[in-house]
Amino acid sequence: MKLLYSIVGLLFITALILEGVNIYLSNKISTDSIIASKLQARIDNADEQISALNSEVLKYSSYQVVSNRAMALGFQVTRNYISLYSPLQVAVSK
Amino acid sequence: MTYRITLIVGFFTIAYLALISRLFYWQVLRYADIKQIAAAQNSESITLPARRGSILASDDFKLATNKISYLLYANPKLVKDKDYLADKLSSLLDIPKASISAQLSKDLFWVKLANNLDMSSKDSIEGLRIKGLGFQENSLRYYPESSMAAQLVGFVGKDQNDQNRGYFGVEGYYDGQLKGRDGRLYVIHDALGNTILNEVREEKRIDGRDIALTIDRTIQYIAEKQLKDGLDQYEADGGSIVIMQPKTGKILAMASFPRFDPQKYYDFEGSFYKNPVISNLYEPGSTFKVLVMASAIDAGVVKPDTKCPICSQAVQIGEYKIKTWNDKYFPDTTMTEVLMHSDNTGMVYVGKQLGFNKFIQYLRSFGIGSLTGIDLEGETTGIIKDEKDWYPIDVATATFGQGISITPIQLITAVNAIANGGVLMKPYVVDHVITDEGKTIEVNPQIQQRPISEVSAKVMTEMMVNAVEKGEAKWTKLKNYKVAGKTGTAQIPVAGHYDPRNTLASFVGFFPADDPQITMLVLVDKPKKSIYGAETAAPIFFNTASEIINYYNIPPTY
């Protein structure tokens, strides 16, 4: 009879401990989830800003914008090009 | 006593049976419904949208990519001071106050206030700290060079299921590669709504592939600018320009006017989306003569110095009389001069010498009558009629490019074969594809066939150089560079006859003639200042060629 009580008692204590562990782990996972969610939100925000900056870089480096800006600043297309296709002596020693 | 016990046992038995029946009903019969309701309460399925691939020019600049935009919505029931909000949003977003007020006055929980907002606008609105406003993040297709190569790039619109889909050009042709595959995330929440991480299940998303084009952004810019300036100068309705690399068939630039803004495609009529270079059929006129002459040279029926015995006057074909374009005739003119003067009677002689069967056979080998296979959505082709449907007058007019319909891409591809030593290359616009794992899939040049021999191509090139040096367009030719080319002034067929006032002026050619690096076709639709190709399309060709020569630093021929 005493052995029966001991077994039941042991099972009861084991169940109690396991339940305690279960509650702790579930709580921890939920807490980690909250932290992870906050981190994810910060990552998303950073991604948004990177994407916006990429769009700005593309916009300002497009030929349409560069040429319009150059024209507004007074740059002109030059039609006088000089290309050297054979060696040309540009300095001589005396 | 026994009666009472029986009654109690009976009562409990019935009660248990009722309970078991009810449980059976909920847990077995209604299992699927209950499971669905439970899943809706504690689990969630989130779509992970695949990123649409970018379209890159040859310098890796993105001609089409994605950017984040925001949709601003409001819950009118939570907004306390609607007039204040309408006033503020109106000044921040430049939207009429009345339209915002109208939305806010609706008896709804969700109303859309504005779309496609950028990040700075979102930050400004968030700074107002007004309760009842929210933002929904969207991905917006973005074209940094706006209308540049619009018909070639295409645009992204919605299909019948309200899903993004590419239309026209590269966006349409490569839609399957660009769009990727959406993923899904299945998450379970606890009683407080927090995500339980170890219950998360994910179907991986596959991002779309990036498409790198053969288009050189600088050449594209030069071509568009020169074409636009030319069209304005000659008061033309529109025009096109195509630039190809002779040895590979790579398209370096392709542009048409009028064009549309792919970002705001919905503001333009459907006709603007079509790429005239691959979709429009036209009668090529005199530019077609180079193909017929090349065929005759290759077949050995004429030589550059062969004299034309029928060129002293208009040629009679049945009841029709074929004249030259300026009614000037050159007795005993050579084939080189026929091309130089763009002599229609001389071409009729060439056609006769070639014969109908060889004429058709050569046209087919140049790719006329079939699709070029260019990797763009919307290519069309004219059909070469059945042999029995050709009358002598049809053959005669076809030798100088009338009564036969082709697309501009067919013409430049065929002329490019002459530039490439007689080898016909398949035109293409995609250089390589980059997978979401970063792997590169190269697209290699493809030889279609050899319509003419290398020797015939060389002979034809010299005849075309002579046409530029001494022909109608000599006034605009480049100094110090040998350019092979041919002008064209095609009549426009309208309801069974030719438009007496308007023409389609063109110039096709390649340079430097001894080692061609560029093949180019310029088309000018209904120019008003002059109807002739030599006075409209040719100057656009040579101005563009001059800038390309400087860009590539091509050494002078002499």
Coordinates of C-alpha atoms in Angstrom, one line a residue, chain B residues 246 287 289-295 366 412-424 451-454 456-462 464 484 510 513 516 519:
Chain B
P246 CA 26.3 43.0 -87.1
T287 CA 15.6 50.2 -99.0
K289 CA 16.4 47.2 -103.4
V290 CA 19.6 46.1 -101.6
L291 CA 18.1 42.7 -100.8
V292 CA 16.9 42.1 -104.4
M293 CA 20.2 43.4 -105.8
A294 CA 22.2 41.2 -103.4
S295 CA 20.1 38.2 -104.4
F366 CA 16.7 36.7 -96.0
I412 CA 17.4 45.5 -90.5
T413 CA 18.0 41.8 -89.9
A414 CA 18.2 41.1 -93.6
V415 CA 20.5 44.0 -94.3
N416 CA 22.6 43.0 -91.3
A417 CA 23.3 39.7 -93.1
I418 CA 25.1 41.8 -95.8
A419 CA 27.1 43.6 -93.1
N420 CA 27.9 40.2 -91.6
G421 CA 29.5 38.6 -94.6
G422 CA 26.3 37.0 -95.8
V423 CA 25.3 35.3 -92.5
L424 CA 21.8 36.0 -91.2
P451 CA 21.3 33.8 -97.7
I452 CA 24.3 35.0 -99.8
S453 CA 28.0 34.2 -100.1
E454 CA 30.7 36.2 -98.4
S456 CA 28.5 38.6 -102.8
A457 CA 28.2 40.4 -99.4
K458 CA 31.5 42.2 -100.1
V459 CA 30.4 43.2 -103.6
M460 CA 27.0 44.4 -102.3
T461 CA 28.7 46.4 -99.5
E462 CA 30.8 48.3 -102.1
M464 CA 26.0 50.4 -101.0
A484 CA 27.3 51.5 -96.7
F510 CA 26.1 49.9 -91.7
A513 CA 31.9 49.4 -94.3
P516 CA 31.0 46.8 -89.7
T519 CA 23.9 48.3 -88.5

